[in-house]
Coordinates of C-alpha atoms and ligand atoms in Angstrom, one line a residue:
Chain A
M1 CA 50.6 76.5 33.5
N2 CA 47.9 79.2 33.1
L3 CA 45.0 77.5 31.5
R4 CA 43.5 80.5 29.9
V5 CA 39.9 79.6 29.5
A6 CA 38.0 81.9 27.1
N7 CA 36.4 84.9 29.0
H8 CA 32.9 84.2 27.8
V9 CA 33.1 80.6 29.0
R10 CA 34.8 81.5 32.3
D11 CA 32.1 84.1 33.0
I12 CA 29.2 81.6 32.8
P13 CA 28.0 80.9 36.3
R14 CA 27.9 77.3 37.5
S15 CA 24.6 75.6 37.2
G16 CA 22.5 75.7 40.4
I17 CA 21.3 72.2 39.6
R18 CA 24.9 71.0 39.5
D19 CA 25.6 72.5 42.9
F20 CA 22.6 70.8 44.4
F21 CA 23.4 67.5 42.6
E22 CA 26.8 67.4 44.4
V23 CA 25.2 67.7 47.8
V24 CA 22.5 65.0 47.1
Q25 CA 25.2 62.6 45.8
T26 CA 26.9 62.5 49.1
M27 CA 23.7 61.3 50.9
D28 CA 22.0 58.0 51.3
D29 CA 18.2 57.2 51.3
V30 CA 17.3 60.4 49.7
I31 CA 13.9 60.5 47.8
S32 CA 14.4 62.7 44.9
L33 CA 11.8 64.9 43.4
G34 CA 14.6 66.7 41.6
I35 CA 14.8 64.5 38.5
G36 CA 13.9 66.0 35.1
E37 CA 13.5 62.8 33.3
P38 CA 10.9 60.0 33.2
D39 CA 11.1 57.2 35.7
F40 CA 9.8 54.8 33.0
A41 CA 12.3 52.9 31.0
T42 CA 11.8 53.4 27.3
P43 CA 8.7 51.3 26.2
W44 CA 9.8 47.8 25.3
H45 CA 8.6 47.8 21.7
I46 CA 11.0 50.7 21.1
R47 CA 13.9 49.0 22.8
E48 CA 13.2 45.8 21.0
A49 CA 13.2 47.6 17.6
A50 CA 16.5 49.1 18.5
I51 CA 17.9 45.7 19.4
F52 CA 16.7 44.3 16.1
A53 CA 18.4 47.2 14.2
L54 CA 21.7 46.5 16.1
E55 CA 21.4 42.8 15.3
K56 CA 21.1 43.7 11.7
G57 CA 24.4 45.6 12.0
R58 CA 23.1 49.1 11.7
T59 CA 26.0 50.7 13.5
G60 CA 27.3 53.3 11.1
Y61 CA 27.1 57.0 10.4
T62 CA 23.9 58.4 8.9
S63 CA 23.5 61.3 6.6
N64 CA 24.2 64.6 8.4
L65 CA 20.5 65.6 8.6
G66 CA 19.6 62.2 10.0
L67 CA 18.1 59.0 8.4
P68 CA 15.7 59.9 5.6
G69 CA 13.2 57.4 7.0
L70 CA 13.3 59.1 10.4
R71 CA 12.9 62.5 8.8
R72 CA 9.8 61.2 7.0
S73 CA 8.5 59.8 10.3
I74 CA 9.1 63.2 12.0
S75 CA 7.4 65.0 9.1
D76 CA 4.3 62.8 9.4
Y77 CA 4.3 63.0 13.2
V78 CA 4.6 66.8 13.3
H79 CA 1.9 67.1 10.7
K80 CA -0.5 64.8 12.5
K81 CA 0.1 66.1 16.0
F82 CA 0.7 69.8 15.4
G83 CA -0.9 70.4 12.0
L84 CA 2.5 71.6 10.5
R85 CA 4.0 70.4 7.3
Y86 CA 7.8 70.2 6.9
E87 CA 9.7 68.8 4.0
P88 CA 11.6 65.7 5.1
L89 CA 14.6 66.3 2.8
S90 CA 15.2 70.0 3.5
E91 CA 13.3 71.3 6.5
I92 CA 14.2 68.8 9.2
L93 CA 17.4 68.1 11.1
V94 CA 17.9 65.3 13.5
S95 CA 20.0 66.4 16.5
V96 CA 21.6 65.0 19.6
G97 CA 18.6 65.9 21.8
V98 CA 16.7 69.2 21.8
S99 CA 19.8 70.4 23.6
E100 CA 21.9 70.4 20.5
A101 CA 19.1 71.7 18.4
I102 CA 18.8 74.8 20.6
D103 CA 22.6 75.4 20.4
L104 CA 22.6 75.0 16.6
A105 CA 19.7 77.3 16.1
L106 CA 21.2 80.0 18.3
R107 CA 24.6 79.7 16.7
A108 CA 23.1 79.8 13.2
L109 CA 21.1 82.9 13.9
L110 CA 23.0 85.2 16.2
N111 CA 25.5 87.9 15.4
P112 CA 27.5 89.2 18.4
G113 CA 25.3 91.4 20.5
D114 CA 22.0 90.3 19.1
E115 CA 19.4 90.1 21.8
V116 CA 17.4 86.9 22.6
L117 CA 14.3 87.1 24.8
Y118 CA 13.2 84.1 26.8
H119 CA 10.6 83.7 29.6
E120 CA 11.8 82.9 33.1
P121 CA 11.8 80.7 35.2
C122 CA 12.9 78.5 32.5
Y123 CA 15.1 75.5 31.5
V124 CA 18.6 76.0 32.8
S125 CA 20.4 75.9 29.4
Y126 CA 18.7 78.8 27.7
A127 CA 20.6 81.8 29.1
P128 CA 24.1 80.1 28.9
S129 CA 23.4 78.8 25.4
I130 CA 22.5 82.3 24.2
T131 CA 25.7 83.7 25.8
L132 CA 27.8 81.0 24.3
A133 CA 26.4 81.7 20.9
G134 CA 27.4 85.4 21.2
G135 CA 24.0 86.7 22.0
V136 CA 22.7 88.8 24.8
A137 CA 20.2 86.9 27.0
R138 CA 17.2 89.0 28.2
A139 CA 14.8 87.3 30.6
I140 CA 11.1 88.2 30.7
E141 CA 9.7 87.3 34.1
T142 CA 6.6 85.3 34.3
H143 CA 4.5 85.2 37.5
A144 CA 2.4 82.8 39.4
E145 CA -0.6 85.2 39.2
D146 CA -0.6 84.6 35.4
A147 CA 0.0 80.9 35.9
F148 CA 3.5 81.6 34.5
S149 CA 2.2 82.2 31.0
L150 CA 3.9 84.8 28.8
R151 CA 2.1 88.1 28.9
V152 CA 2.0 90.0 25.6
D153 CA 2.5 93.3 27.4
A154 CA 5.6 92.0 29.1
L155 CA 6.9 90.8 25.7
K156 CA 6.2 94.2 24.1
K157 CA 8.0 96.0 26.8
A158 CA 11.1 93.7 26.4
V159 CA 11.5 94.0 22.7
T160 CA 14.2 96.5 21.5
P161 CA 15.6 97.2 18.1
R162 CA 18.4 94.7 18.8
T163 CA 16.0 91.8 19.6
K164 CA 16.3 89.1 17.1
V165 CA 15.0 85.9 18.7
L166 CA 12.3 84.9 21.1
M167 CA 12.7 81.5 22.9
L168 CA 9.6 79.7 24.1
N169 CA 9.0 76.6 26.1
F170 CA 5.4 75.6 26.9
P171 CA 4.6 73.4 28.7
T172 CA 7.4 74.9 30.7
N173 CA 10.1 73.4 32.7
P174 CA 10.0 74.1 35.7
T175 CA 6.5 75.7 36.1
G176 CA 4.3 73.5 34.0
A177 CA 2.8 76.6 32.4
T178 CA 0.9 76.3 29.2
M179 CA -0.5 78.8 26.6
T180 CA -3.8 78.8 24.8
A181 CA -4.3 79.4 21.1
A182 CA -5.7 82.8 21.8
Q183 CA -2.7 83.8 23.8
W184 CA -0.4 82.6 21.0
E185 CA -2.3 84.8 18.5
E186 CA -1.3 87.9 20.5
I187 CA 2.3 86.9 21.0
A188 CA 2.6 85.9 17.3
A189 CA 1.3 89.4 16.2
V190 CA 4.2 91.0 18.2
C191 CA 6.7 88.6 16.7
V192 CA 5.5 89.5 13.2
R193 CA 5.4 93.2 13.8
H194 CA 9.0 93.2 15.2
D195 CA 10.3 90.6 12.8
L196 CA 11.4 88.2 15.5
I197 CA 12.5 84.7 14.9
V198 CA 11.0 82.2 17.3
L199 CA 12.6 79.1 18.8
T200 CA 9.9 77.0 20.3
D201 CA 11.0 74.1 22.5
E202 CA 8.0 71.7 22.4
I203 CA 9.6 68.9 24.4
Y204 CA 6.8 68.5 26.9
S205 CA 3.9 69.0 24.4
E206 CA 2.7 65.4 24.5
L207 CA 2.5 65.7 28.3
T208 CA -0.6 67.9 28.4
F209 CA -3.3 67.0 30.9
D210 CA -7.0 67.2 31.5
G211 CA -7.8 66.2 28.0
G212 CA -6.5 69.6 26.8
T213 CA -4.9 69.9 23.5
H214 CA -1.5 71.5 23.1
S215 CA -1.2 74.5 20.9
T216 CA 1.9 75.9 19.3
I217 CA 2.8 79.3 18.2
A218 CA 4.1 77.8 14.9
T219 CA 0.6 77.5 13.5
C220 CA -0.3 81.1 14.0
P221 CA -0.5 83.3 10.8
G222 CA 2.9 84.4 9.7
M223 CA 4.8 82.2 12.1
K224 CA 5.9 79.1 10.4
E225 CA 8.3 81.0 8.2
R226 CA 9.9 82.6 11.2
T227 CA 9.9 79.7 13.6
V228 CA 12.4 77.0 14.5
F229 CA 10.2 74.2 15.9
L230 CA 12.3 72.1 18.3
H231 CA 11.1 68.8 19.6
G232 CA 12.5 65.5 20.7
L233 CA 11.8 62.1 22.1
S234 CA 13.3 62.4 25.6
K235 CA 10.3 63.2 27.7
A236 CA 7.2 61.9 26.0
F237 CA 8.7 58.6 24.9
A238 CA 10.9 58.2 28.0
M239 CA 14.0 58.2 25.8
T240 CA 16.4 60.7 27.5
G241 CA 19.4 58.4 27.1
W242 CA 19.0 57.9 23.3
R243 CA 19.8 61.5 22.7
I244 CA 17.4 62.2 19.8
G245 CA 15.8 65.6 19.1
Y246 CA 15.0 67.5 15.9
A247 CA 14.5 70.9 14.5
C248 CA 12.0 71.8 11.8
A249 CA 12.5 75.1 10.1
P250 CA 12.6 76.8 6.7
A251 CA 15.2 75.2 4.5
P252 CA 17.8 78.0 4.6
L253 CA 17.9 77.9 8.4
I254 CA 18.2 74.1 8.4
E255 CA 21.0 74.4 5.9
A256 CA 22.8 76.9 8.2
M257 CA 22.2 74.7 11.3
M258 CA 23.5 71.7 9.3
K259 CA 26.8 73.5 8.6
I260 CA 27.5 73.6 12.3
H261 CA 26.0 70.2 13.0
Q262 CA 28.1 68.4 10.3
Y263 CA 31.4 69.7 11.7
A264 CA 30.6 69.6 15.4
I265 CA 28.6 66.3 15.6
L266 CA 28.5 64.7 12.1
C267 CA 25.2 62.9 12.9
A268 CA 23.0 61.8 15.8
P269 CA 23.7 58.2 16.8
I270 CA 22.0 55.7 14.5
M271 CA 20.8 53.5 17.4
G272 CA 18.8 56.3 18.7
Q273 CA 17.5 57.2 15.2
D274 CA 16.3 53.7 14.6
A275 CA 14.6 53.6 17.9
A276 CA 13.0 57.0 17.2
I277 CA 11.3 55.7 14.0
E278 CA 9.6 53.0 16.0
A279 CA 8.6 55.4 18.7
L280 CA 7.1 58.0 16.3
E281 CA 5.4 55.4 14.1
R282 CA 4.0 53.1 16.8
G283 CA 4.5 54.8 20.2
E284 CA 1.2 56.5 20.6
E285 CA -0.3 54.0 23.1
S286 CA 2.8 54.0 25.3
V287 CA 2.8 57.8 25.4
A288 CA -0.9 57.8 26.4
T289 CA -0.2 55.3 29.2
M290 CA 2.6 57.3 30.6
R291 CA 0.6 60.6 30.3
R292 CA -2.2 59.0 32.2
E293 CA 0.1 58.0 35.0
Y294 CA 1.7 61.5 35.2
E295 CA -1.7 63.1 35.3
R296 CA -2.7 61.0 38.3
R297 CA 0.5 61.6 40.1
R298 CA 0.1 65.3 39.4
N299 CA -3.4 65.2 41.1
F300 CA -1.8 63.4 44.0
I301 CA 1.1 65.7 44.5
V302 CA -0.8 69.0 44.1
G303 CA -3.4 67.7 46.6
A304 CA -0.7 66.8 49.1
L305 CA 1.2 70.1 48.7
R306 CA -2.0 72.1 49.2
D307 CA -2.8 70.1 52.2
M308 CA 0.4 71.1 53.8
G309 CA -0.5 74.7 53.2
L310 CA 1.7 75.5 50.2
E311 CA 0.2 77.5 47.4
C312 CA 0.5 75.5 44.3
L313 CA -0.9 75.9 40.7
K314 CA -2.1 72.7 39.1
P315 CA 0.1 72.4 36.0
K316 CA -1.7 71.6 32.8
G317 CA 1.5 70.1 31.3
S318 CA 5.0 68.8 31.9
F319 CA 5.9 66.6 34.9
Y320 CA 6.7 69.4 37.3
V321 CA 4.9 71.4 40.0
F322 CA 6.3 74.7 41.2
P323 CA 4.8 75.4 44.6
K324 CA 5.3 78.6 46.5
I325 CA 7.3 78.2 49.7
H326 CA 6.9 81.7 51.2
S327 CA 4.9 80.4 54.1
S328 CA 8.0 78.7 55.4
G329 CA 9.8 82.1 55.7
L330 CA 12.8 80.5 54.0
V331 CA 14.3 81.3 50.6
S332 CA 14.3 78.6 47.9
K333 CA 17.9 77.5 48.4
E334 CA 17.7 77.3 52.2
F335 CA 14.3 75.5 52.0
S336 CA 15.7 72.9 49.6
L337 CA 19.0 72.4 51.5
R338 CA 17.3 72.0 54.8
L339 CA 14.6 69.7 53.4
L340 CA 17.3 67.6 52.0
Q341 CA 19.5 67.5 55.1
E342 CA 16.8 67.2 57.7
H343 CA 14.2 65.1 55.8
K344 CA 16.1 63.6 52.9
V345 CA 13.9 64.8 50.2
A346 CA 15.5 66.5 47.2
V347 CA 13.6 69.3 45.4
V348 CA 15.2 71.9 43.2
P349 CA 15.4 75.5 44.4
G350 CA 13.4 77.7 42.1
T351 CA 16.4 80.0 41.6
A352 CA 18.2 77.3 39.6
F353 CA 15.8 78.4 36.9
G354 CA 16.5 82.1 37.1
P355 CA 16.2 84.7 39.8
S356 CA 12.5 85.0 39.3
G357 CA 12.2 81.4 40.5
E358 CA 12.8 82.7 44.1
G359 CA 10.1 81.7 46.5
H360 CA 9.4 78.5 44.7
V361 CA 10.8 75.0 44.5
R362 CA 10.4 72.5 41.6
C363 CA 9.1 69.1 42.5
S364 CA 9.1 66.5 39.7
F365 CA 6.4 63.8 39.6
A366 CA 8.4 61.7 37.2
T367 CA 8.9 59.3 40.2
G368 CA 6.8 56.4 41.3
L369 CA 3.8 57.0 43.5
D370 CA 5.3 55.1 46.4
Q371 CA 8.2 57.5 46.5
I372 CA 6.0 60.5 46.0
K373 CA 3.9 59.5 49.0
I374 CA 6.8 59.2 51.3
A375 CA 8.3 62.4 50.0
M376 CA 5.1 64.3 50.7
E377 CA 4.9 63.0 54.2
R378 CA 8.4 64.1 54.9
M379 CA 7.9 67.4 53.3
A380 CA 4.7 68.0 55.3
A381 CA 6.6 67.4 58.5
F382 CA 9.3 69.9 57.3
V383 CA 6.7 72.6 56.3
G384 CA 4.9 72.1 59.6
Q385 CA 8.1 72.8 61.5
N386 CA 8.7 76.0 59.5
Q387 CA 5.6 78.0 59.5
I388 CA 5.8 81.7 59.9
T389 CA 2.7 82.8 61.7
Chain B
M1 CA -20.6 58.4 37.4
M2 CA -18.7 59.3 34.3
R3 CA -17.5 56.4 32.2
V4 CA -13.9 57.7 32.2
L5 CA -13.8 57.7 36.0
M6 CA -15.1 54.2 36.2
D7 CA -12.5 53.2 33.7
A8 CA -9.8 54.9 35.8
I9 CA -11.0 53.2 39.0
I10 CA -11.0 49.8 37.3
D11 CA -7.5 50.5 35.9
L12 CA -6.2 51.3 39.4
L13 CA -7.9 48.3 40.9
Q14 CA -6.3 46.1 38.2
Q15 CA -2.9 47.6 38.9
N16 CA -3.2 47.2 42.7
A17 CA -6.5 46.3 44.2
L18 CA -5.0 47.0 47.7
M19 CA -4.3 50.6 47.0
P20 CA -5.8 52.7 49.8
R21 CA -9.0 54.3 48.5
A22 CA -7.9 57.7 49.8
D23 CA -4.9 57.4 47.5
M24 CA -7.2 56.5 44.6
A25 CA -9.3 59.5 45.3
R26 CA -6.3 61.8 45.3
L27 CA -4.9 60.3 42.1
L28 CA -8.2 60.8 40.3
D29 CA -9.1 64.1 41.9
M30 CA -12.3 62.6 43.5
E31 CA -13.8 62.5 46.9
L32 CA -13.0 59.5 49.0
A33 CA -16.8 58.7 49.3
E34 CA -17.2 58.9 45.6
V35 CA -14.4 56.3 45.1
E36 CA -15.8 54.0 47.8
S37 CA -19.3 54.1 46.4
A38 CA -18.0 53.5 42.8
I39 CA -16.2 50.5 43.9
A40 CA -19.1 49.2 45.9
K41 CA -21.2 49.6 42.8
L42 CA -18.7 47.7 40.6
E43 CA -18.8 44.9 43.1
A44 CA -22.5 44.9 43.5
E45 CA -23.1 44.8 39.8
G46 CA -20.7 41.9 39.4
I47 CA -18.3 44.0 37.2
V48 CA -15.5 43.4 39.7
L49 CA -15.8 39.7 40.6
G50 CA -13.0 39.5 43.1
Y51 CA -9.5 40.3 44.1
Q52 CA -6.6 37.8 44.3
A53 CA -3.0 37.6 45.1
I54 CA -0.5 36.5 42.5
I55 CA 1.7 33.9 44.0
N56 CA 5.2 33.0 42.9
R57 CA 5.1 29.2 42.8
E58 CA 8.8 28.9 42.8
K59 CA 8.9 30.4 46.3
W60 CA 5.8 28.8 47.9
D61 CA 4.0 25.5 47.6
T62 CA 6.4 24.4 45.0
E63 CA 4.7 21.0 44.7
K64 CA 1.6 22.5 43.3
V65 CA 1.2 22.0 39.6
T66 CA -0.7 23.9 37.0
A67 CA -2.0 22.2 33.9
I68 CA -3.2 24.0 30.8
I69 CA -5.6 21.6 29.1
E70 CA -7.1 21.8 25.7
V71 CA -10.5 20.1 25.5
K72 CA -12.4 19.1 22.5
I73 CA -16.1 18.6 23.1
T74 CA -19.2 17.6 21.2
P75 CA -21.6 20.5 21.6
E76 CA -25.1 19.6 22.7
R77 CA -28.1 20.2 20.5
D78 CA -29.9 22.4 22.9
G79 CA -27.1 23.9 25.1
G80 CA -24.3 24.4 22.7
F81 CA -21.0 24.5 24.6
D82 CA -22.4 26.4 27.6
R83 CA -23.8 23.6 29.7
I84 CA -20.9 21.3 29.3
A85 CA -18.4 24.1 29.9
A86 CA -20.3 25.1 33.1
R87 CA -20.1 21.5 34.2
I88 CA -16.4 21.3 33.8
A89 CA -15.8 24.7 35.3
K90 CA -17.6 23.6 38.5
F91 CA -14.7 21.3 39.5
E92 CA -12.7 22.8 42.2
E93 CA -9.4 22.1 40.4
V94 CA -10.5 24.3 37.5
Q95 CA -9.2 27.8 38.0
S96 CA -10.2 29.2 34.6
C97 CA -12.2 27.9 31.8
Y98 CA -12.5 29.6 28.4
L99 CA -14.3 28.8 25.2
V100 CA -11.8 29.4 22.4
S101 CA -11.6 29.4 18.6
G102 CA -9.2 27.1 16.8
G103 CA -8.4 23.4 16.9
Y104 CA -10.1 22.7 20.2
D105 CA -13.1 24.2 22.1
L106 CA -12.3 24.8 25.8
L107 CA -9.1 25.9 27.3
I108 CA -9.0 25.2 31.0
I109 CA -6.4 25.9 33.6
V110 CA -6.2 23.4 36.5
E111 CA -4.4 23.7 39.7
A112 CA -3.7 20.5 41.7
A113 CA -1.7 19.7 44.8
N114 CA 0.7 17.5 42.9
L115 CA 1.3 15.8 39.6
R116 CA -0.6 12.7 40.6
N117 CA -3.7 14.6 41.5
A118 CA -3.6 16.6 38.3
A119 CA -3.3 13.3 36.3
A120 CA -6.2 11.8 38.2
F121 CA -8.4 14.8 37.5
V122 CA -7.8 14.5 33.8
A123 CA -8.2 10.7 33.7
Q124 CA -11.0 10.3 36.1
K125 CA -13.0 13.5 36.0
L126 CA -12.5 15.3 32.7
S127 CA -12.0 12.5 30.2
T128 CA -14.9 10.5 31.5
I129 CA -17.5 13.2 30.7
G130 CA -19.5 12.0 27.8
A131 CA -19.2 15.1 25.6
V132 CA -15.4 15.3 26.0
Q133 CA -13.9 13.9 22.8
A134 CA -10.2 14.5 23.5
T135 CA -7.9 16.4 25.8
A136 CA -4.3 17.6 25.6
T137 CA -2.6 18.5 28.8
H138 CA 0.4 20.9 29.1
F139 CA 2.1 21.2 32.5
R140 CA 3.5 24.5 33.4
L141 CA 7.3 24.4 33.8
K142 CA 8.1 27.9 34.7
T143 CA 6.3 31.3 34.9
Y144 CA 7.7 34.4 33.4
K145 CA 4.7 36.7 33.6
E146 CA 1.3 36.2 35.1
N147 CA -1.6 38.7 35.0
G148 CA 0.7 41.5 34.1
A149 CA 3.2 40.7 36.9
F150 CA 6.7 39.6 36.2
H151 CA 8.1 36.7 38.3
Q152 CA 11.6 38.1 37.9
L153 CA 11.8 41.7 38.6
D154 CA 14.0 44.0 36.7
S155 CA 15.7 46.4 39.0
A156 CA 14.6 50.0 38.5
P157 CA 16.8 51.8 35.9
E158 CA 19.3 54.1 37.5
R159 CA 18.9 57.8 37.2
L160 CA 20.9 60.8 38.3
P161 CA 19.5 62.0 41.6
V162 CA 19.0 65.5 40.4
S163 CA 18.8 66.6 36.7
P164 CA 17.7 69.7 34.9
Ligands
PLP1 C1 12.6 72.5 28.4 C2 13.7 71.5 28.0 N1 14.3 71.6 26.9 C3 15.2 70.7 26.5 C4 15.6 69.7 27.3 C5 16.7 68.7 26.9 O1 16.2 67.7 26.2 P1 17.0 66.7 25.3 O2 17.1 65.4 26.1 O3 16.2 66.5 24.1 O4 18.3 67.3 25.0 C6 15.0 69.6 28.6 C7 15.4 68.5 29.5 O5 15.2 68.6 30.7 C8 14.0 70.5 28.9 O6 13.4 70.4 30.1

């Protein structure tokens, strides 16, 4: 039988992360710095609230857009944290993670052939999601020299008459890059001039370090009406498995996204939604505790990487560092594979996040300090053996 | 030194007082010498009073008993509760002694080699102090959590070894 998979699906390359995952899975005693989720379990008060909701028998469907109470909590939270006001009844959609919200937004917006710009290295799902939604994915490279921020001249150069959407993710997975309010003003002006719609994935926004405040493009003049603000509970609240994210956008766009969501998904799971209310209403302390822990580990891992002679920016957000590995004379993939096979430390080759990730690897510090310490010792030994002089 | 750094050092000491000072320095982006002198200062000023191990009594010295004792006392005209509390606290058996609000005045935690010794302490030492009006003794049966440490450890949640 010829299983005739659709061309546009067949043509999507396998994920580099998946390839790597399969190698790691066959090995024992590996310390993994390749994990893109918190090592903390969801804070107990959130789990406990979810158990309570389950005990009360809250096990059914919810309205398509999500529990009204959760949408109110999201509205308040986004107002308090980001200074943005969204109407709970018409401008907020609760999704199965930010992942689904990205897919919904792209599918709701793109006509075949519309171009979508995104900065790279970036989260692995962006380019495939754009392609699957019928769009044309166009990467804008970011560089270590600019601390991987998005340069306005690079954006201007990339815009064409076919460009409809710009996707953003700051703090960035995998580089930990952040943007300042001043940088956003410039980017926003280009978006307004070229009438671009912006999808901004804010999933790491709470994990901003050094007492810095996160700033979002959505608050720039002329932006809210052209922005889909995407956020979720996976990272900041350590709730990856609950699968709750949300989109905030002008009502007509939410309405369009809802059409897809209601037929494809129906609604996000109620258990996760009940837990999310507790998290957003009373989770601030827990987030602060985890952020403090990540910040300390970041200091530790950046110090250790620099000590072994690797160039490494100190990320202002996320839980990733993206050191340069040029001094080893190896390309990202070879570096990662040999580090894994010879020293049992898993890092993710930079190229998994797009070709411009070459020459880098991603190390996650969402792992306990004990493990990070051992991983750094092993990695130092490996780097010491592979020095081009 | 900045208050936030002192707070951070105290936080790390409370999490694990044995953490190598070089690791602390690295975590807080400080010089080793700075961390060492900060800790020396905390100790010298009596802010850090000591470091202790948390022992699981179900695994070691299982005969030892812990009693949590509520003590009602008559405050003295010139010393209030302090003098009498200090007197009680000086007994070697008393591990902790707190003045508390509510239906009684002092809450004391007593460790003794066995049940008989604990009973003897209450009957012969504590109750015989003039200002002590009444005591109520609760013996610890099982410990679930102590100074932030759980006696039964949850295994770490499983995660995929590599994820995007
Ligand atoms: C940038 C980015 N966006 C979205 C996601 C997916 O998040 P969610 O769990 O909300 O689907 C991730 C997860 O790694 C991410 O790094």
